[in-house]
């Protein structure tokens, strides 16, 4: 199958280590982290693995994953059932840290080399959770606003556009966004209940 072949090729990919096109080479061996199957109905499009996920090789094995599962209203077994949920970050490998100890942006090479093909090999997707500014830039097109806050504030309009699947624009569930969540209480009060309903409906059908 097309996706199986793609996942095999991604598993062997060394572009950012051996022939980087944008910036320095990865300072570590590539370890692509992606989970997908052609039958998946729900797509989680995140940013890139951090240090913990790089170590585990499994997506969202960190506090961000705990918060994301809570936002979605599902348990770990459901979250990691790749027959139903595809997890496709904008960069498959941990990009390294900047001078301040923050994660570097997802590698552009990844988006340019793989994303159109991976997303194109997921024909059953009915709902996508698009997380953080890099995934917004790729998945939302002209519906992306000037700031992440304005984009997420526009979530109903974005969700209800005619597409092959519904899309929720979300902030990253990282602790770094605790202040953002506190400042924007409508997110938990209004968006999350509808998100949980859509996730449950998508996984049920
Ligand atoms: S980040 Fe993507 S393009 Fe870069 S080495 Fe990993 S899989 Fe390849």
GROMACS .gro file of C-alpha atoms and ligand atoms in nm:
model
  213
    1UNK     CA    1   0.000   0.000   0.000
    2UNK     CA    2   0.110   0.357  -0.067
    3UNK     CA    3   0.117   0.460   0.299
    4UNK     CA    4   0.312   0.152   0.409
    5UNK     CA    5   0.582   0.229   0.152
    6UNK     CA    6   0.591   0.594   0.258
    7UNK     CA    7   0.626   0.502   0.625
    8UNK     CA    8   0.913   0.268   0.539
    9UNK     CA    9   1.090   0.545   0.346
   10UNK     CA   10   1.028   0.797   0.626
   11UNK     CA   11   1.172   0.550   0.877
   12UNK     CA   12   1.499   0.551   0.681
   13UNK     CA   13   1.504   0.926   0.608
   14UNK     CA   14   1.831   1.108   0.689
   15UNK     CA   15   1.783   1.430   0.494
   16UNK     CA   16   1.819   1.666   0.790
   17UNK     CA   17   2.126   1.483   0.916
   18UNK     CA   18   2.314   1.420   0.591
   19UNK     CA   19   2.189   1.672   0.335
   20UNK     CA   20   2.004   1.952   0.518
   21UNK     CA   21   1.855   2.221   0.297
   22UNK     CA   22   1.758   2.472   0.566
   23UNK     CA   23   2.007   2.549   0.840
   24UNK     CA   24   2.241   2.319   1.028
   25UNK     CA   25   2.238   1.942   1.021
   26UNK     CA   26   2.047   1.766   1.296
   27UNK     CA   27   2.284   1.727   1.592
   28UNK     CA   28   2.160   1.372   1.655
   29UNK     CA   29   2.056   1.067   1.460
   30UNK     CA   30   1.713   1.109   1.297
   31UNK     CA   31   1.429   0.926   1.469
   32UNK     CA   32   1.106   0.992   1.278
   33UNK     CA   33   0.797   0.967   1.497
   34UNK     CA   34   0.471   0.924   1.307
   35UNK     CA   35   0.171   0.693   1.349
   36UNK     CA   36  -0.072   0.637   1.063
   37UNK     CA   37  -0.282   0.384   0.882
   38UNK     CA   38  -0.498   0.424   0.569
   39UNK     CA   39  -0.813   0.357   0.772
   40UNK     CA   40  -0.753   0.644   1.019
   41UNK     CA   41  -1.052   0.880   1.053
   42UNK     CA   42  -0.898   1.138   1.283
   43UNK     CA   43  -0.575   1.327   1.208
   44UNK     CA   44  -0.363   1.493   1.474
   45UNK     CA   45  -0.127   1.736   1.305
   46UNK     CA   46   0.118   1.858   1.566
   47UNK     CA   47   0.452   2.032   1.567
   48UNK     CA   48   0.755   1.803   1.617
   49UNK     CA   49   0.882   1.559   1.881
   50UNK     CA   50   1.045   1.708   2.191
   51UNK     CA   51   1.318   1.541   2.392
   52UNK     CA   52   1.087   1.292   2.566
   53UNK     CA   53   0.918   1.180   2.248
   54UNK     CA   54   1.257   1.156   2.076
   55UNK     CA   55   1.364   0.922   2.355
   56UNK     CA   56   1.048   0.709   2.351
   57UNK     CA   57   0.989   0.704   1.976
   58UNK     CA   58   0.614   0.725   2.049
   59UNK     CA   59   0.412   1.045   1.984
   60UNK     CA   60   0.289   1.255   2.276
   61UNK     CA   61   0.444   1.048   2.557
   62UNK     CA   62   0.477   1.364   2.762
   63UNK     CA   63   0.259   1.606   2.963
   64UNK     CA   64   0.146   1.769   2.637
   65UNK     CA   65   0.005   1.433   2.535
   66UNK     CA   66  -0.178   1.397   2.866
   67UNK     CA   67  -0.337   1.736   2.815
   68UNK     CA   68  -0.423   1.664   2.452
   69UNK     CA   69  -0.595   1.336   2.548
   70UNK     CA   70  -0.789   1.529   2.810
   71UNK     CA   71  -0.890   1.792   2.551
   72UNK     CA   72  -1.009   1.511   2.323
   73UNK     CA   73  -1.182   1.317   2.602
   74UNK     CA   74  -1.015   0.985   2.515
   75UNK     CA   75  -0.786   0.738   2.692
   76UNK     CA   76  -0.439   0.625   2.588
   77UNK     CA   77  -0.553   0.304   2.420
   78UNK     CA   78  -0.786   0.497   2.193
   79UNK     CA   79  -0.527   0.768   2.130
   80UNK     CA   80  -0.267   0.515   2.017
   81UNK     CA   81  -0.500   0.310   1.797
   82UNK     CA   82  -0.348   0.408   1.463
   83UNK     CA   83  -0.625   0.227   1.273
   84UNK     CA   84  -0.847   0.515   1.390
   85UNK     CA   85  -0.610   0.803   1.472
   86UNK     CA   86  -0.317   0.923   1.261
   87UNK     CA   87  -0.052   1.137   1.432
   88UNK     CA   88   0.144   1.333   1.174
   89UNK     CA   89   0.357   1.618   1.314
   90UNK     CA   90   0.495   1.889   1.086
   91UNK     CA   91   0.847   1.762   1.159
   92UNK     CA   92   0.887   1.390   1.222
   93UNK     CA   93   1.225   1.416   1.401
   94UNK     CA   94   1.321   1.610   1.713
   95UNK     CA   95   1.475   1.928   1.565
   96UNK     CA   96   1.708   2.002   1.858
   97UNK     CA   97   1.720   2.294   2.102
   98UNK     CA   98   1.802   2.661   2.056
   99UNK     CA   99   2.045   2.858   2.276
  100UNK     CA  100   1.770   2.918   2.535
  101UNK     CA  101   1.683   2.550   2.561
  102UNK     CA  102   1.359   2.574   2.363
  103UNK     CA  103   1.270   2.333   2.085
  104UNK     CA  104   1.372   2.451   1.740
  105UNK     CA  105   1.098   2.476   1.475
  106UNK     CA  106   1.000   2.162   1.282
  107UNK     CA  107   1.234   2.099   0.990
  108UNK     CA  108   1.109   2.248   0.665
  109UNK     CA  109   1.265   1.960   0.477
  110UNK     CA  110   1.007   1.732   0.635
  111UNK     CA  111   0.708   1.931   0.521
  112UNK     CA  112   0.845   1.973   0.171
  113UNK     CA  113   0.949   1.611   0.129
  114UNK     CA  114   0.676   1.414   0.297
  115UNK     CA  115   0.361   1.592   0.404
  116UNK     CA  116   0.161   1.618   0.084
  117UNK     CA  117   0.221   1.250   0.021
  118UNK     CA  118   0.135   1.135   0.374
  119UNK     CA  119  -0.181   1.344   0.397
  120UNK     CA  120  -0.277   1.227   0.048
  121UNK     CA  121  -0.248   0.866   0.163
  122UNK     CA  122  -0.508   0.914   0.440
  123UNK     CA  123  -0.835   0.903   0.245
  124UNK     CA  124  -1.067   0.828   0.539
  125UNK     CA  125  -0.989   1.135   0.752
  126UNK     CA  126  -1.308   1.306   0.871
  127UNK     CA  127  -1.169   1.527   1.146
  128UNK     CA  128  -0.831   1.699   1.187
  129UNK     CA  129  -0.687   1.862   1.499
  130UNK     CA  130  -0.433   2.114   1.378
  131UNK     CA  131  -0.199   2.209   1.659
  132UNK     CA  132   0.030   2.511   1.677
  133UNK     CA  133   0.144   2.773   1.429
  134UNK     CA  134   0.341   2.545   1.195
  135UNK     CA  135   0.053   2.303   1.147
  136UNK     CA  136  -0.182   2.602   1.109
  137UNK     CA  137   0.041   2.737   0.832
  138UNK     CA  138   0.030   2.406   0.643
  139UNK     CA  139  -0.329   2.297   0.698
  140UNK     CA  140  -0.534   2.617   0.721
  141UNK     CA  141  -0.418   2.813   0.418
  142UNK     CA  142  -0.597   3.148   0.396
  143UNK     CA  143  -0.800   3.076   0.713
  144UNK     CA  144  -0.490   3.132   0.921
  145UNK     CA  145  -0.503   3.472   1.091
  146UNK     CA  146  -0.211   3.698   1.182
  147UNK     CA  147  -0.179   3.556   1.532
  148UNK     CA  148  -0.239   3.211   1.678
  149UNK     CA  149  -0.494   3.357   1.919
  150UNK     CA  150  -0.698   3.511   1.639
  151UNK     CA  151  -0.681   3.189   1.441
  152UNK     CA  152  -0.807   2.981   1.734
  153UNK     CA  153  -1.073   3.243   1.817
  154UNK     CA  154  -1.201   3.182   1.465
  155UNK     CA  155  -1.237   2.808   1.533
  156UNK     CA  156  -1.607   2.776   1.448
  157UNK     CA  157  -1.566   2.940   1.109
  158UNK     CA  158  -1.259   2.728   1.031
  159UNK     CA  159  -1.425   2.407   1.146
  160UNK     CA  160  -1.736   2.458   0.939
  161UNK     CA  161  -1.572   2.536   0.604
  162UNK     CA  162  -1.652   2.292   0.324
  163UNK     CA  163  -1.360   2.051   0.308
  164UNK     CA  164  -1.327   1.676   0.285
  165UNK     CA  165  -1.303   1.685   0.669
  166UNK     CA  166  -1.371   1.913   0.966
  167UNK     CA  167  -1.072   2.099   1.110
  168UNK     CA  168  -1.014   2.232   1.461
  169UNK     CA  169  -0.739   2.493   1.493
  170UNK     CA  170  -0.579   2.449   1.837
  171UNK     CA  171  -0.290   2.591   2.038
  172UNK     CA  172  -0.017   2.352   2.146
  173UNK     CA  173  -0.114   2.166   2.468
  174UNK     CA  174   0.229   2.239   2.617
  175UNK     CA  175   0.267   2.383   2.968
  176UNK     CA  176   0.422   2.681   2.789
  177UNK     CA  177   0.066   2.775   2.693
  178UNK     CA  178  -0.072   2.770   3.048
  179UNK     CA  179  -0.083   3.151   3.054
  180UNK     CA  180  -0.258   3.153   2.714
  181UNK     CA  181  -0.521   2.909   2.841
  182UNK     CA  182  -0.579   3.120   3.150
  183UNK     CA  183  -0.614   3.434   2.941
  184UNK     CA  184  -0.858   3.269   2.700
  185UNK     CA  185  -1.113   3.082   2.916
  186UNK     CA  186  -1.356   3.052   2.622
  187UNK     CA  187  -1.123   2.784   2.484
  188UNK     CA  188  -1.204   2.537   2.762
  189UNK     CA  189  -1.560   2.657   2.810
  190UNK     CA  190  -1.677   2.669   2.447
  191UNK     CA  191  -1.435   2.492   2.216
  192UNK     CA  192  -1.342   2.181   2.416
  193UNK     CA  193  -1.697   2.047   2.469
  194UNK     CA  194  -1.761   2.066   2.095
  195UNK     CA  195  -1.423   1.916   2.017
  196UNK     CA  196  -1.493   1.621   2.247
  197UNK     CA  197  -1.829   1.567   2.083
  198UNK     CA  198  -1.675   1.569   1.734
  199UNK     CA  199  -1.395   1.334   1.841
  200UNK     CA  200  -1.643   1.088   1.992
  201UNK     CA  201  -1.866   1.101   1.684
  202UNK     CA  202  -1.574   1.054   1.446
  203UNK     CA  203  -1.436   0.755   1.633
  204UNK     CA  204  -1.779   0.597   1.674
  205UNK     CA  205  -1.872   0.593   1.306
  206LIG     S1  206   1.274   1.562   1.010
  206LIG    FE1  207   1.171   1.466   0.833
  206LIG     S2  208   1.296   1.521   0.653
  206LIG    FE2  209   1.423   1.554   0.840
  206LIG     S3  210   1.538   1.363   0.868
  206LIG    FE3  211   1.350   1.349   0.994
  206LIG     S4  212   1.200   1.244   0.860
  206LIG    FE4  213   1.369   1.321   0.728
   0.00000   0.00000   0.00000
